[in-house]
mmCIF file of C-alpha atoms in Angstrom:
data_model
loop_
_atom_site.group_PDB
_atom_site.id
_atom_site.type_symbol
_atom_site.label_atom_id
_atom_site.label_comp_id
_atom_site.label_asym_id
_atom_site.label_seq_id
_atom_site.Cartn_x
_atom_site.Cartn_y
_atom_site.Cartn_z
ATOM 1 C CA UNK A 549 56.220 100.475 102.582
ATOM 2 C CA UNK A 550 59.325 102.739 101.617
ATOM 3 C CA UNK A 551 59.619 103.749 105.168
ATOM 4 C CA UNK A 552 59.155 100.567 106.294
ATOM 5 C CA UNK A 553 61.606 98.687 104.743
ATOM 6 C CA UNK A 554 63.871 101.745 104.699
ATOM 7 C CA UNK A 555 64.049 101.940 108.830
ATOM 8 C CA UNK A 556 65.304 98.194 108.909
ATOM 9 C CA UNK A 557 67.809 98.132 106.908
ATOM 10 C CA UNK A 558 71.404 99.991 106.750
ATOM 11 C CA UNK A 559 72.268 102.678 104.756
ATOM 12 C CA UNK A 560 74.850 100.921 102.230
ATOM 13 C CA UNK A 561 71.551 97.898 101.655
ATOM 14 C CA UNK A 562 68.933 100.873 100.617
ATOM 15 C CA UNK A 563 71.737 102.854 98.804
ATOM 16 C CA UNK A 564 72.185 99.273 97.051
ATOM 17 C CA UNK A 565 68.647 98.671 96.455
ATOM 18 C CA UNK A 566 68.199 102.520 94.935
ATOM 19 C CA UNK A 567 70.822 101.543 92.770
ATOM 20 C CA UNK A 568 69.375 98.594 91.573
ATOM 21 C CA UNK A 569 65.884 99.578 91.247
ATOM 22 C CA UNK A 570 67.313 102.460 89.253
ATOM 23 C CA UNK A 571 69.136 99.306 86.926
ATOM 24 C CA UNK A 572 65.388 98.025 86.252
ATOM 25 C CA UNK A 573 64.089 101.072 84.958
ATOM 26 C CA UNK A 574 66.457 102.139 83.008
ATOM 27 C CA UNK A 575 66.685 98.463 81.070
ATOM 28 C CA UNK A 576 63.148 98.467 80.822
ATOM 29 C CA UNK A 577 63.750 102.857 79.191
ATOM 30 C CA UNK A 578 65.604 100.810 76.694
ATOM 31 C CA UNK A 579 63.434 98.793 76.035
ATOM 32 C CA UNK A 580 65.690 95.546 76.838
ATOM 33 C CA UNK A 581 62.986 93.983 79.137
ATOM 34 C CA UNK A 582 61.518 90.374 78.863
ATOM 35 C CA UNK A 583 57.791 91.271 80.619
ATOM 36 C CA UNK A 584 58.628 89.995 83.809
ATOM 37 C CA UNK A 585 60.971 87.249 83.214
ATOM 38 C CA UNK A 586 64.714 88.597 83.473
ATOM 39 C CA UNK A 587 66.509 89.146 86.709
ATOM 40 C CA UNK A 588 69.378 91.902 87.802
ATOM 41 C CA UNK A 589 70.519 90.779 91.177
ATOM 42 C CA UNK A 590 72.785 92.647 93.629
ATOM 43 C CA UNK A 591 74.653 91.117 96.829
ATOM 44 C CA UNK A 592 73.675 93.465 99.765
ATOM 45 C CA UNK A 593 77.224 94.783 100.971
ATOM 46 C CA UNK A 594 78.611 92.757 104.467
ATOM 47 C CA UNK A 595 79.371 89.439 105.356
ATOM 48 C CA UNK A 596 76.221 87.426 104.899
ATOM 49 C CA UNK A 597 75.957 86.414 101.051
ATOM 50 C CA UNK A 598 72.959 87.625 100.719
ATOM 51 C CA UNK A 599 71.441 89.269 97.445
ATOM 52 C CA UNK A 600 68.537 91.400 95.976
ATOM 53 C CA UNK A 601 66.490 90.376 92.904
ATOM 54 C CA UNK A 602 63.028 91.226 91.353
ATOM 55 C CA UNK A 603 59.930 90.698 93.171
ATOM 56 C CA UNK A 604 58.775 87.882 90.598
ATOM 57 C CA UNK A 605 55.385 89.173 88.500
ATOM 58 C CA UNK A 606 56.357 93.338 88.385
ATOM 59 C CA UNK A 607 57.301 95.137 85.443
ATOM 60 C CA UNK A 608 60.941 96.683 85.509
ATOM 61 C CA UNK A 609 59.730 99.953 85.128
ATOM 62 C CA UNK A 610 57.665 99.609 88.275
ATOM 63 C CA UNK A 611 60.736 98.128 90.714
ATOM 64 C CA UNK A 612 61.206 100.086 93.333
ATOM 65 C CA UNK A 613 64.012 99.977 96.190
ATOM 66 C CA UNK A 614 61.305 98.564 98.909
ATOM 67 C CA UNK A 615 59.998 95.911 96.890
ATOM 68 C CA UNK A 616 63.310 94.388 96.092
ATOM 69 C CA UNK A 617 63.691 91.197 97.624
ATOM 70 C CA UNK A 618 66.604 90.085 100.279
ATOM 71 C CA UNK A 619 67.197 86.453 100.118
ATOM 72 C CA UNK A 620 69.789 84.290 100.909
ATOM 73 C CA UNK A 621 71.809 81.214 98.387
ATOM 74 C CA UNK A 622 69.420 78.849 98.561
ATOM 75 C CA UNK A 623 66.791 81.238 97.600
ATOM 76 C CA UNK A 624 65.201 81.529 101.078
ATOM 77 C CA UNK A 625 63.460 84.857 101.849
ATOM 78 C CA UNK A 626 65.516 86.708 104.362
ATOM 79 C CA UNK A 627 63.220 89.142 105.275
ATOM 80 C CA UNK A 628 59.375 89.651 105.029
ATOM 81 C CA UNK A 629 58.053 90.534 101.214
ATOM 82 C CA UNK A 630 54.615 89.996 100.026
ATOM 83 C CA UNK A 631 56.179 89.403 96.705
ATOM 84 C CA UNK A 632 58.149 85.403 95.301
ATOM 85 C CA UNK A 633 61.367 85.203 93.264
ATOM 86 C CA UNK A 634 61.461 83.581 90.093
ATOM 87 C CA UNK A 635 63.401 80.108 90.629
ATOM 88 C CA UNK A 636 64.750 79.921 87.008
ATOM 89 C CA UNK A 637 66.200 83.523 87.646
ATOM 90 C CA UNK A 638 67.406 82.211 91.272
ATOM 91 C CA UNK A 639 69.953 79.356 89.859
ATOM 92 C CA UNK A 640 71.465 81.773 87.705
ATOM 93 C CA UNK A 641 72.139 84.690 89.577
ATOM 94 C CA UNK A 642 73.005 82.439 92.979
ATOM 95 C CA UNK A 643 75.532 80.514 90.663
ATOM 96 C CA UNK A 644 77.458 83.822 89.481
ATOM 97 C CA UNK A 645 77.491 85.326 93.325
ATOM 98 C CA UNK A 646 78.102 82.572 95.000
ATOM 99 C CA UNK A 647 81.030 81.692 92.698
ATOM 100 C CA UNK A 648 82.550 84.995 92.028
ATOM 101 C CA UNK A 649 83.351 86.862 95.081
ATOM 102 C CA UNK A 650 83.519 90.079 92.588
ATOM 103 C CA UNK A 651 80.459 89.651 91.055
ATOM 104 C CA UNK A 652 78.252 92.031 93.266
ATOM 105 C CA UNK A 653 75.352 92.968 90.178
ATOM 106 C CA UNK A 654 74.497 89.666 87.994
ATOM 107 C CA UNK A 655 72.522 91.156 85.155
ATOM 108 C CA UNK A 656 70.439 88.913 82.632
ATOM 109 C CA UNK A 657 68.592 89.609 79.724
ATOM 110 C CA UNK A 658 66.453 88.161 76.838
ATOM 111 C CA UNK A 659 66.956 91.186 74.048
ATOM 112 C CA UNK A 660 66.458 90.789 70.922
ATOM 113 C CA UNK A 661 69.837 91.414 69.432
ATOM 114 C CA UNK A 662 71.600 89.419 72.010
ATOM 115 C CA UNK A 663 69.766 86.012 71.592
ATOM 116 C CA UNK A 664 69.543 86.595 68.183
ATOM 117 C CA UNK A 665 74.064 86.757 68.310
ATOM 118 C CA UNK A 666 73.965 83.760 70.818
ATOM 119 C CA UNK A 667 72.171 81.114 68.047
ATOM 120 C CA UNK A 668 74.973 82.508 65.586
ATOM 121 C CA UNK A 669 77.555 79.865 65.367
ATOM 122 C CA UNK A 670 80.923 82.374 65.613
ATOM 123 C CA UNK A 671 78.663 84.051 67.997
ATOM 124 C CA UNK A 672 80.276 87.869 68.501
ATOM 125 C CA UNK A 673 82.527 89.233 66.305
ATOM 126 C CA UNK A 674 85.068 91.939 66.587
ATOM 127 C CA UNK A 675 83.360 94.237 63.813
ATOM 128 C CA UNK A 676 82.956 97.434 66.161
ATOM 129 C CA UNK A 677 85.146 99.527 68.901
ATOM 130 C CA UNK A 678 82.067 98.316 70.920
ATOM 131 C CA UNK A 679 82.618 94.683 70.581
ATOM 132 C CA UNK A 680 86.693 94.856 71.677
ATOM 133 C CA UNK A 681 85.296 95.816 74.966
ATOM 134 C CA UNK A 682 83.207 92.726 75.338
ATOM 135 C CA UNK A 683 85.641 90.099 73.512
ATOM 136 C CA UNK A 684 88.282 91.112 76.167
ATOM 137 C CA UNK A 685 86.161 89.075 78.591
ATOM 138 C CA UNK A 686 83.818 86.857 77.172
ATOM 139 C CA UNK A 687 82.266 83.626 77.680
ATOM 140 C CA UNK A 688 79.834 81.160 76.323
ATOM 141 C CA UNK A 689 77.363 78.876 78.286
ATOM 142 C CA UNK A 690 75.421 75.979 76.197
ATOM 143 C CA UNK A 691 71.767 76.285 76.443
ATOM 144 C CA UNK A 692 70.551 73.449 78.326
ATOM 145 C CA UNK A 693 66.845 74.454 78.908
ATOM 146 C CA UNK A 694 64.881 76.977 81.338
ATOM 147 C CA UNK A 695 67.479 77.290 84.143
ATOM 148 C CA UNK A 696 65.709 75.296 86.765
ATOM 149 C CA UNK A 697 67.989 72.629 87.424
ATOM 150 C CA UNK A 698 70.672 73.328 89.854
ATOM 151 C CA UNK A 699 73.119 70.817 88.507
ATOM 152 C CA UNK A 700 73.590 73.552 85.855
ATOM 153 C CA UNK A 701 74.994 75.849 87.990
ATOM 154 C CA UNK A 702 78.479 74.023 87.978
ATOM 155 C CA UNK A 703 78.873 74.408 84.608
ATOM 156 C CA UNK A 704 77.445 77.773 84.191
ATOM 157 C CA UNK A 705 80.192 79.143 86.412
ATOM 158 C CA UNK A 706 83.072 76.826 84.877
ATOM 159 C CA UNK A 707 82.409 78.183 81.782
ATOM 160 C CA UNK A 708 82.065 81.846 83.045
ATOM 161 C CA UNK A 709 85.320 81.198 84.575
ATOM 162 C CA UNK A 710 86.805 85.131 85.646
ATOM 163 C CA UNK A 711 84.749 86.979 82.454
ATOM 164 C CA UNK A 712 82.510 89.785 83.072
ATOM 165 C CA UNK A 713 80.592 89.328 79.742
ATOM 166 C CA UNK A 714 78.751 85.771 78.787
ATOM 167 C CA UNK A 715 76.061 84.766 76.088
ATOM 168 C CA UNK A 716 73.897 82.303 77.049
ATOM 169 C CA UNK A 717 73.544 80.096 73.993
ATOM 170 C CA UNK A 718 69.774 80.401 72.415
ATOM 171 C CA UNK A 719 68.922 82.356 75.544
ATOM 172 C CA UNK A 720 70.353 85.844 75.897
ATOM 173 C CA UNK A 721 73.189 88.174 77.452
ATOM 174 C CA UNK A 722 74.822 87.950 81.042
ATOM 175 C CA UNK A 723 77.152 90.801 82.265
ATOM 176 C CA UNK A 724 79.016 90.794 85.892
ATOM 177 C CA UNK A 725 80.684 93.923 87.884
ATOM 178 C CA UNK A 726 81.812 95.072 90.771
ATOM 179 C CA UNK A 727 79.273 97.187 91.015
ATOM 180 C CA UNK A 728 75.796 97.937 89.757
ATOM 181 C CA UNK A 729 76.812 100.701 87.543
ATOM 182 C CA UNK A 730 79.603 98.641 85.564
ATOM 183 C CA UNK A 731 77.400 95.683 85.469
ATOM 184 C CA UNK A 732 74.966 98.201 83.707
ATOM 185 C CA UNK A 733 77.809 99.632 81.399
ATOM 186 C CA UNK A 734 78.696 96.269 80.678
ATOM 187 C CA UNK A 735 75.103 95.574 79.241
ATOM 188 C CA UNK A 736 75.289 98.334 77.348
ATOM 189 C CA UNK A 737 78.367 97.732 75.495
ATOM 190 C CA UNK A 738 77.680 93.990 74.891
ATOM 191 C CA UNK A 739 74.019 94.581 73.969
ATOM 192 C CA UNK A 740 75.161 97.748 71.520
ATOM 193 C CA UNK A 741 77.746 95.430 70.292
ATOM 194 C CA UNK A 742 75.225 92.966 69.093
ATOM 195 C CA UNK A 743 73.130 95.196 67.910
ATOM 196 C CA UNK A 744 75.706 96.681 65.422
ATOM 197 C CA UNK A 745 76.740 93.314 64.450
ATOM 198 C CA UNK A 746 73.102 92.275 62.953
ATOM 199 C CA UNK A 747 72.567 95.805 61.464
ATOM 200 C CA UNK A 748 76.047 94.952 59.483
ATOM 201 C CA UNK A 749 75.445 91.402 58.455
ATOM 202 C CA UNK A 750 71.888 92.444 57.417
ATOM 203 C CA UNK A 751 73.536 94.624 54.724
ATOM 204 C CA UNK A 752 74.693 92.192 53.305
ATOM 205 C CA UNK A 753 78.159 93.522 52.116
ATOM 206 C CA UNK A 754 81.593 91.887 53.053
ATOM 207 C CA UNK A 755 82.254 92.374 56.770
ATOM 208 C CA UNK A 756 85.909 94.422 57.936
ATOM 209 C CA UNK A 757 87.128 92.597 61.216
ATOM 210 C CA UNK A 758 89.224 94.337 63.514
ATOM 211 C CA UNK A 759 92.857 93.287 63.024
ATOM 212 C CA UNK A 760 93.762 90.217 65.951
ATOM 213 C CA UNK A 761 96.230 92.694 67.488
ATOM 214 C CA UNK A 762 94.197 95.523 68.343
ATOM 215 C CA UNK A 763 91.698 92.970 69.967
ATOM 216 C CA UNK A 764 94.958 91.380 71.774
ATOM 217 C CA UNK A 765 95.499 94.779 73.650
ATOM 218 C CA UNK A 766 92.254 95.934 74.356
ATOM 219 C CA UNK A 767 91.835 95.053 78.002
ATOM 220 C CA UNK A 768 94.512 97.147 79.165
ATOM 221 C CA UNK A 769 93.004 100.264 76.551
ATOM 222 C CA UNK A 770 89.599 99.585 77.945
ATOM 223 C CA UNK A 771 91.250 100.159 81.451
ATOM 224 C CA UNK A 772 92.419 103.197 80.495
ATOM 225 C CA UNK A 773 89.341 104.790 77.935
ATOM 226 C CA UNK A 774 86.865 103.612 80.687
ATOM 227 C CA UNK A 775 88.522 103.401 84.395
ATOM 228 C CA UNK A 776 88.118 99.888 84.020
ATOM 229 C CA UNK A 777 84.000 99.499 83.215
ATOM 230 C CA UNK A 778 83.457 103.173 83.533
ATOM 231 C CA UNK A 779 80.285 102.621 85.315
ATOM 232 C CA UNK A 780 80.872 105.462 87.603
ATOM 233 C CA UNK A 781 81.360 108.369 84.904
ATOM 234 C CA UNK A 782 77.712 107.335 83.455
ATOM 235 C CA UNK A 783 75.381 106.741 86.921
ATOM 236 C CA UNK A 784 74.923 109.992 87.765
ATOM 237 C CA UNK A 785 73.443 110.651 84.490
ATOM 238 C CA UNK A 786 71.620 108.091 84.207
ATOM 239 C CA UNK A 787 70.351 108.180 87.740
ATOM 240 C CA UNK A 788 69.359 112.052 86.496
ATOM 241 C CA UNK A 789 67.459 111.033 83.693
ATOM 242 C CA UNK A 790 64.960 108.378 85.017
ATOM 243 C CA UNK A 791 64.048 110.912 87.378
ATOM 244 C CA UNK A 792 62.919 112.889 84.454
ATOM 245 C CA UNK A 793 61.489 110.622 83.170
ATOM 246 C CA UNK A 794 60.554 107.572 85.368
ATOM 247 C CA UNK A 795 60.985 108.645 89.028
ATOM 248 C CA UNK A 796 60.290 106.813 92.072
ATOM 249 C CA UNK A 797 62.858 103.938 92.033
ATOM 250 C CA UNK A 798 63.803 105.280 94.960
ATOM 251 C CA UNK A 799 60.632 104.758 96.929
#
């Protein structure tokens, strides 16, 4: 099938697909996986607004750049798969690209760490370096159920607005970037960021906040410490390490 589906399309959509099927392994090395039922999409460079997502029923760690599937907006195959989408995973991810021209990798996840901070009612706090990077762009969407009714979508992007970071109340974590690599790096700082947060609070002990004004100038730090999302300093390596230890996303 790699061959296949290689020969037919151009070389930025299989570099794209590479990429992302290299996204779903290593979430599922970390362990941040849902079974099947979470969803990193990426919009397939050019002028159609079309996008890659899961082929709906396979583990992360067995996505592979061939069995990604192309489909269009309204969730219409685009070209031949054996494999369906997941619709609940569909009005999310079409919401984000077809709202946010910058938004070329939607990632969404159901860890534990992050829906356990998104029932919180002061939701993330500024108690680590970590979190600055994620409360200099953050958002909060209401849960209103499994994400199958389009009418949602509206809101969902009104209350994303420009952020690259959102919890999804009672649901889980949602990270945007320009590419697939600071959508990833996003993740990782938001869902480390949450993570911390519970491991303090379960101590128990009186919480140190970040002063207001170091939060105030973080974006324009982060810029600076990361090259914006600093996506690109980290795929390489991570790229290198699944194909220690999980190759064949590129298949």
């Amino acid at each position: 099938m790699q061959n296949s589906v290689k020969a037919s399309v151009s070389a930025e959509e299989w570099q794209t697909r590479v990429d992302l099927a290299a996204a779903y392994r290593i979430v599922a090395h970390y362990g941040w996986d849902d079974l099947v039922f979470t969803h990193i999409s990426a919009r397939i460079p050019g002028p159609e607004h079309h996008f890659l997502i899961n082929p709906y029923g396979m583990m992360f760690d067995e996505v592979t750049a061939s069995s990604l599937v192309k489909v269009d907006l309204n969730g219409n195959k685009v070209m031949e798969s054996e494999f369906d989408i997941n619709p609940a995973g569909f009005i999310i991810h079409s919401a984000v690209h077809e709202a946010r021209e910058d938004a070329k990798c939607v990632m969404h996840l159901h860890t534990n760490a992050g829906i356990a901070v998104s029932t919180l009612e002061n939701g993330l706090q500024p108690y680590s370096q970590q979190s600055l990077f994620a409360l200099s762009s953050l958002s909060y969407h209401a849960y209103e159920g499994v994400a199958l009714n389009p009418d949602e979508k509206k809101r969902l992007v009104a209350d994303m607005g420009d952020t690259m970071f959102m919890i999804l109340r009672n649901h889980g974590l949602l990270t945007c970037g320009a590419t697939i690599a600071d959508a990833f790096t996003y993740m990782f700082l938001l869902q480390r960021s949450c993570e911390i947060q519970l491991m303090a609070q379960a101590s128990g002990q009186p919480m140190i906040e970040i002063p207001a004004q170091i939060l105030a100038g973080i974006q324009a730090q982060a810029k600076e410490v990361t090259r914006s999302a600093g996506g690109s300093l980290s795929w390489p390596g991570i790229l290198r390490k699944l194909d220690r230890v999980n190759p064949g996303y590129a298949d």
